[in-house]
Amino acid sequence: HQTVGPMAGTISPSAPVWVVENKAFGNRAFCRQVEGNQQFGDYSDQALQGLRMWRDVWAPTMRKALHTIGGLDLKPIISQALQMGDELHNRQTASSSLFANAMAVAMALTDLPNKGEMVGTLKYVTNHQMIFLGLSMAAGKAIADPACDIEYSTIVTAMCRNGVEFGIRVSGMGEEWFTAPAPVLDGLYMPGYSAKDAGLDIGDSSITETVGWGGFVLGGAPGILSLVGGTPEEALAYSREMLKITVTTHPTYRMPALDFMGTPIGIDIRRVIQTSITPIIDSAIAHRDPGYPKIGAGLLRAPLDCFKKALIAFSRKYSTN
Amino acid sequence: HQTVGPMAGTISPSAPVWVVENKAFGNRAFCRQVEGNQQFGDYSDQALQGLRMWRDVWAPTMRKALHTIGGLDLKPIISQALQMGDELHNRQTASSSLFANAMAVAMALTDLPNKGEMVGTLKYVTNHQMIFLGLSMAAGKAIADPACDIEYSTIVTAMCRNGVEFGIRVSGMGEEWFTAPAPVLDGLYMPGYSAKDAGLDIGDSSITETVGWGGFVLGGAPGILSLVGGTPEEALAYSREMLKITVTTHPTYRMPALDFMGTPIGIDIRRVIQTSITPIIDSAIAHRDPGYPKIGAGLLRAPLDCFKKALIAFSRKYSTN
C-alpha cells in the first residue's frame, strides 16, 4: 500500500494516516501517526487512548485544516529543517516546529466549532517534537517509489527492518527483498535500561536514509549526538563517507556544516560492494519485549550481506551469457 | 531606559516594545519591533505602515495573548534554538519558529473577537524569521544589566555602534563609554549592492555578543554563513577563540557542533588586551544613505582601542598609588 510505519507500529483500517504526494511523478505514500507507546508494542489502555485521540480529534482536525489550505508543500520545510539541525529520522525538532506553525495558520483559517478540540489539537501539534517523522517517512517513501523497477538500475529503493531481518530492495530487481539478520544498535540508553534489554533493529524509518537523510546527514545534525552518541567530527565523517556509496548529491537539500554540500542520495549496491562501506543509520532502540517505551537510540550499519545477495541476483538477472 | 534597538531603529513614545524580565535579578529590558524598512532609515509610507500595523494590530494582539498565558519563558527557547543553528543576532529561524508555536497556542486560548486581526497577527508571527531578534536583544540587555557597576569588575556589560563610533561599557567603570571609530564590515552583499554602498557598523544588536551569542556561537550556526560569508571551520574557530577572552562558559546554552560546549560568556577587557583578540560580531550591513533596506551582512571585530581606553581608565580609577 505504499505505506511505512515507525518501529512496530501497526496500522488498523480505521487509523488516519499522513498522505504525502510526489507531484513530479503523481504517486502517493502514507505513514501512520508517530507516538511513544503503541508503536513500541504497548497495548495498555493509556497507550490505546493516544491512538483514539489521534483517530477522533487530532487527525480529523488537522485533515480539515489541511483541506482548507489545499495541502502543504513539504520541500520548503525539509530544506529549512536540514539547515536547522534536523536529520529527519530521530531529530525533527525544527521540521515539527515549522510544520506546527503552518498548521496553526491553517487551523485559524478553518471553521472549527469545537474550541476544546481545536486548542487540544493545536497544543498536540505545537508540542510534538517528532510529529514530522510521520511526514518525513511518507515523503521518503513518496520520493523512493518512482525509482522502483527501472531496468538495469542498481539503486536501493528501500531499506527496512522488522526486529529479526534487515532487508533492501533494488530498483532493477523489482519487489524482491534481499535480507540478512537485523543488526544490534550501538547507542546510548535511557536511565534504567542497557544493551541487554535491547531488541534488534526494527521499523520502516530507514526509508529516510534510503533518500539521503537520517545517518546520511548526521554531520548537519550534531544536536542528535546527545541521543545516539559520538562526536561532531565522527558525524561529519559519516556524511562525507556516504558520498562514496551514492550516485549524486541533492541540489536542494543541503548541509551548512559541510559547506552547504548537498545530501548524498542514490545508494548504489555496486559502490557498496566495491568499497565495503554500508549505509549508516541512526535509529531508536526498542525493548526486546513489548510494552516498554523507547529505551535508547544509536547507530548501525546496514548489513553488507543484503548488498552482496542483491548484486549476485542482479548479475544473474541481467547476465547476457 | 534599559532599551535596545536594531540598526537605526528609533522608538517613539507610542511604539509598543518587547519587555523581557530577568527573574533572577528582577530587572527588565526592552527592545523595539524588528522590521526591514524604517529601522534602516526608510520613512516612506509603506515603511511607516509596518510600524502602524505593529502599533495597532500585531503588538496589541500578542500583548493580550501573552497576558493570557502569564508571559513566556525565553530560556527554553534560547537553549533549544542554539542547538538548532540560531546564533540569535542575524539568524533567528529556530527561535522565531518556536516562539510562534507558543504564541499560536496563547492566541488560541485568548478571546480575540476580531478574527481578521487574529489571523493577520498569527500569519505575521509565524512567517517572521527574525521576530525573535527583538526578544534576544532585550534578553541580552536583561542579562547584562545586573552585571553593571560591580566594583573592580573588568567584564564588558555593553557593546554598541551608531554608524560613527563603536562603544563598550565595563562593569567596574559604571556608565562611561569607551569608544573608537565604527569599523567596516567584511561580508556579502545583496544583489545590486557592494562595499562602496556600505555604511559603518551600526545598532545595539551587539548586546547579543556581549552575552555570548551572535559571532561567539557562529560555530553552532553554520546556516548563517550563506549570509555573512566564511567556512564552517572558520566559524568553529571563532567560537573557540572567544573562550580566550571570556571568563566562563554558559551552563545551559550549549553548542552541539562543539561537542555541547557552553557558549563563551563574560568578556574580560584584561584578556582582550593580553591576547589582542577582540570580540567577533556578525551583523547586518546598512546602506550609507537612508531609505535602503539591509544591503548585506558580514563579520567585524570590536575595535581594540575601546578595550585599551577602558583598561587605562580602569587602572586610573582603581590605582592604589
XYZ file of C-alpha atoms in Angstrom:
642
model
C 0.000 0.000 0.000
C 2.982 2.405 -0.395
C 2.895 2.699 3.378
C 5.565 2.929 6.047
C 5.292 2.668 9.824
C 7.648 3.596 12.666
C 9.101 0.802 14.880
C 6.483 -1.952 15.387
C 3.642 0.459 14.634
C 0.615 -1.323 13.257
C -1.980 0.401 11.085
C -5.607 -0.620 11.509
C -8.269 0.097 8.837
C -9.761 2.953 10.900
C -6.454 4.725 11.605
C -5.999 8.048 9.778
C -2.593 8.268 8.068
C -0.357 11.027 6.727
C -0.685 11.298 2.941
C 2.298 12.658 1.005
C 2.060 13.206 -2.725
C 5.037 13.302 -5.066
C 3.715 15.875 -7.504
C 6.520 15.323 -10.020
C 5.535 11.668 -10.510
C 1.936 11.704 -9.280
C 2.390 8.931 -6.695
C 1.330 8.976 -3.065
C 2.784 7.394 0.068
C 1.440 7.012 3.578
C 2.637 6.785 7.158
C 0.906 6.260 10.455
C 0.968 8.536 13.479
C 4.237 8.663 15.438
C 3.757 8.219 19.179
C 5.758 6.791 22.040
C 3.757 3.812 23.251
C 1.689 1.566 20.993
C 4.277 1.697 18.212
C 6.646 0.028 20.697
C 4.143 -2.754 21.362
C 2.389 -1.231 24.361
C -1.320 -2.135 24.316
C -2.225 -0.630 27.685
C -5.346 1.498 27.836
C -3.224 4.642 28.196
C -1.323 3.721 25.017
C -4.508 2.980 23.087
C -6.029 6.247 24.296
C -3.338 8.090 22.315
C -4.457 6.242 19.188
C -8.103 7.075 19.887
C -7.300 10.775 20.328
C -5.447 10.683 17.002
C -8.379 8.963 15.293
C -11.175 11.024 16.846
C -9.721 14.508 17.410
C -6.191 15.343 16.263
C -6.204 13.757 12.793
C -9.730 14.911 11.785
C -8.976 18.469 12.947
C -5.698 18.591 11.030
C -7.294 16.961 7.982
C -9.927 19.686 7.888
C -7.277 22.400 8.261
C -5.075 20.845 5.550
C -8.041 20.781 3.187
C -8.632 24.488 3.897
C -5.176 25.397 2.636
C -5.186 22.807 -0.172
C -2.341 20.771 1.311
C 1.101 21.883 2.402
C 4.399 21.848 0.478
C 6.936 19.768 2.402
C 10.051 20.637 0.394
C 10.495 24.122 1.931
C 10.085 22.652 5.424
C 12.542 19.818 4.755
C 15.194 22.029 3.161
C 14.972 24.546 6.024
C 14.976 21.840 8.698
C 18.169 20.297 7.272
C 19.763 23.715 7.858
C 18.404 23.743 11.425
C 19.962 20.557 12.763
C 17.260 18.039 11.864
C 18.280 14.753 10.276
C 14.602 13.797 9.870
C 14.903 10.294 11.306
C 15.348 10.788 15.054
C 15.519 14.564 15.265
C 12.557 16.534 13.892
C 12.649 19.477 16.286
C 12.864 22.089 13.526
C 10.622 20.471 10.925
C 7.962 19.778 13.562
C 8.068 23.403 14.709
C 7.847 24.764 11.157
C 5.041 22.316 10.352
C 3.167 23.304 13.514
C 3.258 26.976 12.541
C 1.788 26.194 9.141
C -0.905 24.089 10.826
C -1.676 26.872 13.321
C -2.433 29.262 10.456
C -4.405 26.581 8.582
C -6.463 25.853 11.694
C -7.115 29.559 12.287
C -8.461 29.809 8.733
C -10.740 26.789 9.238
C -14.198 26.716 10.759
C -13.595 24.532 13.829
C -16.646 24.991 16.063
C -15.390 22.729 18.879
C -12.924 25.100 20.530
C -11.708 22.476 23.012
C -10.736 20.114 20.195
C -9.135 22.960 18.247
C -6.996 24.072 21.200
C -6.194 20.445 22.072
C -5.032 19.724 18.533
C -3.013 22.938 18.403
C -1.292 22.011 21.673
C -0.663 18.487 20.329
C 0.916 19.675 17.087
C 2.949 22.544 18.602
C 4.407 20.359 21.371
C 5.136 17.114 19.489
C 8.830 17.326 18.597
C 8.614 14.170 16.458
C 5.345 14.849 14.663
C 7.234 15.432 11.432
C 8.702 11.889 11.459
C 5.454 10.531 10.016
C 5.762 13.101 7.247
C 9.471 12.601 6.566
C 8.910 8.826 6.361
C 5.959 9.181 3.988
C 7.943 11.764 1.995
C 10.904 9.368 1.796
C 8.621 6.625 0.507
C 6.990 9.006 -1.999
C 10.452 10.045 -3.241
C 11.826 6.489 -3.482
C 8.846 4.742 -5.094
C 9.145 6.293 -8.585
C 12.750 5.000 -8.673
C 11.495 1.390 -8.398
C 11.504 -1.059 -11.298
C 13.945 0.711 -13.579
C 15.690 -1.862 -15.746
C 19.442 -2.218 -15.065
C 19.297 0.223 -12.125
C 21.444 -0.733 -9.123
C 19.963 1.969 -6.875
C 18.496 0.982 -3.499
C 14.779 1.871 -3.320
C 14.007 0.681 0.223
C 15.730 -0.371 3.441
C 13.692 -1.696 6.332
C 13.831 -3.864 9.421
C 11.371 -5.983 11.376
C 13.364 -6.764 14.515
C 14.545 -10.079 13.001
C 15.753 -9.285 9.499
C 17.106 -6.259 7.667
C 16.008 -6.042 4.031
C 16.752 -3.913 0.994
C 15.103 -3.550 -2.385
C 16.970 -2.589 -5.549
C 15.378 -0.736 -8.450
C 16.283 -3.186 -11.234
C 15.180 -6.154 -9.105
C 11.531 -5.186 -8.636
C 9.806 -6.253 -5.437
C 12.393 -8.800 -4.305
C 13.828 -8.305 -0.796
C 17.469 -9.079 -0.048
C 17.784 -9.816 3.640
C 20.244 -10.511 6.425
C 19.851 -10.775 10.210
C 18.823 -7.446 11.790
C 21.835 -5.788 13.469
C 22.312 -4.688 17.052
C 22.477 -0.898 17.519
C 25.461 0.811 19.104
C 23.994 3.611 21.143
C 23.009 5.285 24.374
C 20.280 4.076 26.714
C 17.639 5.847 28.757
C 18.176 5.630 32.532
C 17.284 2.143 33.790
C 17.960 0.340 30.504
C 21.056 -1.221 28.964
C 22.199 -3.229 25.955
C 20.874 -6.470 27.462
C 17.303 -5.095 27.206
C 17.613 -4.107 23.555
C 15.721 -5.676 20.702
C 17.287 -5.845 17.248
C 16.929 -3.138 14.626
C 13.266 -2.537 13.778
C 10.938 -0.332 11.725
C 10.457 1.243 8.297
C 12.028 4.553 9.293
C 15.266 3.764 7.427
C 13.332 4.906 4.356
C 14.756 8.276 5.457
C 18.341 7.036 4.944
C 17.239 5.493 1.624
C 16.616 9.031 0.339
C 19.707 10.534 1.967
C 18.520 11.773 5.365
C 18.995 10.264 8.846
C 22.522 8.933 9.313
C 23.490 10.328 5.898
C 23.074 13.919 7.163
C 24.311 13.327 10.703
C 27.087 15.880 10.122
C 24.458 18.590 9.852
C 22.557 17.439 12.933
C 25.021 17.349 15.841
C 22.192 18.006 18.316
C 21.216 14.360 17.977
C 24.568 13.144 19.305
C 23.314 13.557 22.871
C 20.773 10.866 21.931
C 22.800 8.468 19.753
C 26.367 9.099 20.954
C 29.554 10.025 19.085
C 31.410 13.252 18.329
C 30.665 16.048 15.838
C 33.782 15.036 13.878
C 32.515 11.457 13.548
C 29.120 12.759 12.442
C 30.711 14.916 9.726
C 32.799 11.922 8.629
C 29.696 9.731 8.229
C 28.091 12.273 5.891
C 31.259 12.525 3.793
C 31.629 8.736 3.752
C 28.118 8.302 2.334
C 29.250 10.235 -0.770
C 31.301 7.141 -1.637
C 28.276 4.840 -1.959
C 25.769 7.233 -3.542
C 25.499 8.418 -7.122
C 24.837 12.112 -6.522
C 24.043 14.854 -4.023
C 20.701 16.590 -3.723
C 20.506 20.014 -5.399
C 18.069 21.494 -2.832
C 18.688 19.656 0.435
C 21.987 20.973 1.795
C 24.071 20.887 4.966
C 25.594 24.219 6.116
C 28.042 22.424 8.438
C 29.534 20.740 5.347
C 29.870 23.997 3.418
C 26.321 23.589 2.064
C 27.132 20.231 0.492
C 24.034 18.523 -0.926
C 22.763 15.451 0.903
C 24.206 12.182 -0.507
C 21.424 10.385 -2.393
C 21.030 7.255 -4.521
C 22.701 4.304 -2.767
C 24.333 2.160 -5.456
C 24.801 -1.511 -4.499
C 27.885 -1.671 -6.751
C 29.578 1.125 -4.810
C 28.671 -0.534 -1.522
C 30.328 -3.778 -2.639
C 33.341 -2.006 -4.191
C 34.043 -0.036 -1.011
C 32.623 -2.393 1.642
C 31.031 0.755 3.082
C 27.405 0.178 4.046
C 24.745 2.818 4.775
C 24.922 4.406 8.235
C 21.578 4.579 10.008
C 20.593 6.290 13.244
C 17.592 4.757 14.893
C 15.606 4.335 18.076
C 16.180 1.233 20.202
C 13.108 -0.784 21.181
C 12.995 -3.151 24.150
C 13.270 -6.852 23.269
C 9.894 -7.367 24.972
C 6.703 -5.457 24.142
C 5.164 -2.846 26.441
C 8.192 -0.636 27.018
C 8.710 2.851 25.548
C 11.802 3.781 23.522
C 14.767 2.646 25.645
C 17.540 4.364 23.701
C 18.912 5.375 20.326
C 22.056 4.655 18.391
C 23.818 3.959 15.145
C 24.055 0.867 12.984
C 25.308 -0.189 9.583
C 23.051 -1.875 7.052
C 24.364 -5.475 6.747
C 26.773 -5.976 3.836
C 25.157 -9.360 3.102
C 21.976 -7.674 1.823
C 24.010 -5.854 -0.810
C 26.057 -8.954 -1.724
C 22.907 -11.009 -2.252
C 21.344 -8.212 -4.279
C 24.353 -7.807 -6.557
C 24.619 -11.574 -7.156
C 20.914 -11.755 -8.039
C 21.284 -8.655 -10.206
C 24.177 -10.254 -12.114
C 22.132 -13.406 -12.700
C 19.082 -11.473 -13.909
C 20.925 -9.176 -16.269
C 23.671 -11.573 -17.376
C 23.843 -11.791 -21.186
C 25.827 -15.041 -21.166
C 15.650 53.240 29.729
C 17.289 49.752 29.642
C 16.304 49.698 25.983
C 17.999 48.450 22.835
C 17.089 48.968 19.189
C 18.177 47.240 15.973
C 20.211 49.213 13.374
C 19.000 52.857 13.271
C 15.618 51.902 14.706
C 14.024 54.749 16.586
C 11.456 54.243 19.332
C 8.630 56.756 19.606
C 6.528 57.148 22.793
C 3.561 55.321 21.222
C 5.544 52.317 19.941
C 4.873 49.058 21.809
C 8.111 47.294 22.792
C 9.142 43.777 23.785
C 9.511 43.505 27.565
C 11.930 40.892 28.913
C 12.247 40.330 32.641
C 15.305 38.841 34.317
C 13.516 36.996 37.103
C 16.730 36.158 38.962
C 17.566 39.849 39.461
C 14.140 41.450 38.990
C 15.213 43.855 36.241
C 13.518 44.446 32.907
C 14.840 45.369 29.470
C 13.104 46.462 26.299
C 13.522 46.311 22.544
C 11.558 47.689 19.645
C 9.999 45.736 16.783
C 12.408 44.302 14.218
C 11.410 45.070 10.638
C 13.192 45.609 7.356
C 12.490 49.213 6.431
C 12.118 52.033 8.941
C 14.900 50.671 11.146
C 17.204 51.254 8.144
C 16.075 54.879 7.863
C 13.257 54.394 5.362
C 10.413 56.825 6.129
C 8.272 56.013 3.087
C 4.570 55.465 3.691
C 4.989 51.735 3.064
C 7.714 51.597 5.738
C 5.644 53.567 8.243
C 2.635 51.350 7.531
C 4.600 48.426 9.009
C 5.070 50.430 12.208
C 1.368 51.301 12.316
C 0.371 47.644 11.903
C 2.726 46.774 14.779
C 1.251 49.525 16.959
C -2.415 48.953 16.117
C -2.770 45.217 15.432
C 0.191 42.868 15.878
C 1.584 44.144 19.193
C -1.803 44.591 20.958
C -2.933 41.121 19.834
C 0.285 39.487 21.044
C 0.215 41.515 24.274
C -3.261 40.191 25.027
C -2.187 36.617 24.248
C 0.967 36.929 26.368
C -1.119 38.170 29.287
C -3.401 35.132 28.887
C -0.503 32.744 29.462
C 1.187 34.948 32.077
C 4.261 35.616 29.955
C 6.575 33.174 28.246
C 9.875 31.686 29.460
C 12.614 32.543 26.967
C 15.381 30.315 28.337
C 13.935 27.055 26.917
C 13.503 28.715 23.510
C 17.022 30.165 23.527
C 18.708 26.948 24.650
C 16.834 24.906 22.026
C 17.471 27.463 19.277
C 21.233 27.403 19.945
C 21.019 23.661 19.219
C 19.097 24.389 16.010
C 21.567 26.633 14.220
C 20.484 30.035 15.540
C 23.129 32.477 16.714
C 20.406 34.924 17.810
C 21.904 38.006 16.172
C 21.297 37.538 12.446
C 19.774 34.075 12.380
C 16.593 33.538 14.440
C 14.902 30.959 12.226
C 14.535 28.388 15.007
C 13.808 30.706 17.930
C 11.236 32.608 15.861
C 9.546 29.343 14.897
C 9.472 28.058 18.484
C 8.230 31.446 19.717
C 5.485 31.424 17.074
C 4.403 27.929 18.201
C 3.933 29.264 21.727
C 2.154 32.402 20.512
C -0.238 30.356 18.359
C -1.381 28.435 21.435
C -1.546 31.619 23.529
C -3.675 33.318 20.881
C -5.995 30.306 20.611
C -6.548 30.497 24.377
C -7.330 34.231 24.205
C -10.642 35.866 23.431
C -9.795 37.724 20.211
C -13.126 38.744 18.674
C -11.631 40.377 15.557
C -10.839 37.244 13.548
C -9.144 39.195 10.750
C -6.679 40.761 13.197
C -6.128 37.401 14.904
C -5.339 35.617 11.631
C -3.231 38.560 10.444
C -1.172 38.535 13.640
C -0.790 34.755 13.504
C 0.467 34.995 9.919
C 2.827 37.828 10.935
C 4.359 35.917 13.841
C 4.569 32.529 12.086
C 6.229 33.976 8.974
C 8.673 36.487 10.504
C 12.004 34.657 10.635
C 13.631 37.492 12.608
C 10.850 38.219 15.059
C 12.910 36.730 17.871
C 15.736 39.275 17.361
C 13.768 41.846 19.366
C 13.491 39.275 22.138
C 17.101 38.079 22.022
C 18.292 41.709 22.143
C 16.037 42.562 25.086
C 17.065 39.290 26.756
C 20.739 40.131 26.222
C 20.199 43.545 27.817
C 18.245 41.999 30.716
C 21.085 39.501 31.275
C 23.888 42.096 31.049
C 22.369 44.888 33.144
C 22.679 43.207 36.575
C 26.416 42.802 35.854
C 26.830 46.595 35.657
C 28.518 48.676 38.361
C 30.347 45.911 40.182
C 33.432 47.366 41.808
C 36.745 46.080 40.372
C 34.949 44.084 37.648
C 36.621 44.135 34.224
C 33.689 42.452 32.468
C 32.137 44.136 29.418
C 28.457 44.960 30.045
C 27.564 46.517 26.676
C 28.877 46.867 23.134
C 27.068 49.084 20.662
C 27.504 51.098 17.498
C 25.874 54.164 15.979
C 27.319 54.135 12.472
C 30.095 56.537 13.533
C 31.526 55.145 16.755
C 31.772 51.749 18.416
C 31.457 51.870 22.205
C 31.815 49.497 25.138
C 30.914 49.736 28.781
C 32.775 47.918 31.550
C 31.174 46.824 34.806
C 33.604 48.498 37.210
C 33.505 51.743 35.199
C 29.780 52.475 35.528
C 28.071 54.339 32.706
C 31.217 55.549 30.947
C 31.528 54.636 27.249
C 34.915 53.777 25.743
C 34.749 54.470 22.038
C 36.631 54.145 18.773
C 35.628 54.726 15.142
C 32.956 52.256 13.973
C 34.526 49.525 11.805
C 33.725 48.485 8.262
C 32.124 45.035 7.968
C 33.671 42.265 5.899
C 30.736 40.481 4.343
C 28.486 39.555 1.475
C 26.136 41.931 -0.310
C 22.628 41.586 -1.683
C 22.420 41.719 -5.495
C 22.894 45.292 -6.724
C 24.945 46.472 -3.734
C 28.658 46.456 -2.946
C 31.153 47.624 -0.343
C 31.095 51.191 -1.712
C 27.420 51.497 -0.665
C 28.023 50.306 2.896
C 27.630 52.412 5.998
C 29.779 51.731 9.040
C 28.835 49.339 11.817
C 25.536 50.353 13.436
C 22.957 49.289 16.025
C 22.548 47.942 19.553
C 22.282 44.325 18.425
C 25.842 43.536 19.547
C 24.289 43.210 23.008
C 23.847 39.607 21.811
C 27.628 39.136 21.517
C 28.015 40.856 24.905
C 26.200 37.893 26.469
C 27.918 35.262 24.322
C 25.642 34.818 21.312
C 25.992 36.120 17.725
C 29.567 35.796 16.476
C 30.507 33.978 19.693
C 28.327 30.984 18.726
C 28.936 31.140 14.983
C 30.372 27.609 15.105
C 26.943 26.313 16.044
C 25.148 28.321 13.369
C 26.747 27.463 10.010
C 23.477 28.221 8.207
C 24.279 31.904 8.553
C 27.476 31.594 6.518
C 25.460 31.940 3.303
C 24.596 35.419 4.604
C 27.869 36.586 6.210
C 30.475 34.509 4.328
C 33.249 32.209 5.547
C 33.615 28.465 6.077
C 32.252 26.166 8.806
C 35.829 25.618 10.024
C 36.356 29.367 10.432
C 33.041 29.627 12.274
C 34.049 26.876 14.714
C 37.410 28.601 15.211
C 35.732 31.909 16.123
C 33.699 30.214 18.863
C 36.797 28.510 20.273
C 38.779 31.758 20.047
C 36.178 33.612 22.128
C 36.976 31.243 25.024
C 40.289 33.092 25.306
C 38.715 36.468 26.120
C 35.797 35.334 28.294
C 35.792 34.238 31.911
C 33.470 31.222 31.648
C 31.068 29.210 29.512
C 27.323 29.119 29.991
C 25.998 26.054 31.835
C 22.700 25.896 29.895
C 23.367 27.430 26.485
C 25.397 24.876 24.544
C 26.609 24.182 21.011
C 26.244 20.584 19.742
C 28.700 21.232 16.881
C 31.374 21.951 19.518
C 30.638 18.789 21.489
C 27.992 20.639 23.523
C 30.490 23.233 24.734
C 28.820 26.053 26.665
C 28.674 29.455 24.988
C 31.646 31.712 25.907
C 30.383 34.452 28.220
C 31.830 37.340 30.216
C 34.225 39.346 28.010
C 37.142 40.445 30.200
C 38.961 43.582 28.985
C 42.197 42.279 30.556
C 42.062 39.109 28.448
C 41.317 41.149 25.341
C 44.404 43.288 25.925
C 46.600 40.320 26.919
C 45.692 38.375 23.766
C 44.928 41.233 21.345
C 41.867 39.172 20.423
C 38.740 41.311 20.184
C 35.118 40.129 20.156
C 33.868 38.772 16.815
C 30.492 40.163 15.785
C 28.224 39.198 12.905
C 25.928 41.971 11.826
C 23.718 43.351 9.103
C 25.123 45.989 6.746
C 23.110 49.182 6.310
C 23.430 51.492 3.310
C 25.463 54.652 3.925
C 22.378 56.664 2.923
C 18.923 56.304 4.482
C 15.961 54.739 2.686
C 17.536 51.451 1.619
C 16.773 48.038 3.126
C 19.504 45.758 4.516
C 22.153 45.582 1.779
C 24.236 42.735 3.200
C 25.694 41.082 6.271
C 29.152 40.267 7.486
C 31.674 39.976 10.265
C 33.663 42.544 12.171
C 35.927 42.803 15.187
C 35.204 45.187 18.036
C 37.984 47.837 17.881
C 40.913 47.100 20.207
C 41.128 50.816 21.072
C 37.869 50.638 23.067
C 39.394 47.995 25.319
C 42.725 49.842 25.631
C 40.971 53.041 26.690
C 38.799 51.118 29.130
C 41.730 49.340 30.765
C 43.724 52.573 31.093
C 40.741 54.318 32.706
C 40.154 51.281 34.905
C 43.784 51.362 36.098
C 43.487 55.062 36.922
C 40.220 54.606 38.825
C 41.331 51.642 40.883
C 45.000 52.552 41.275
C 46.031 52.479 44.938
C 49.193 54.535 44.340
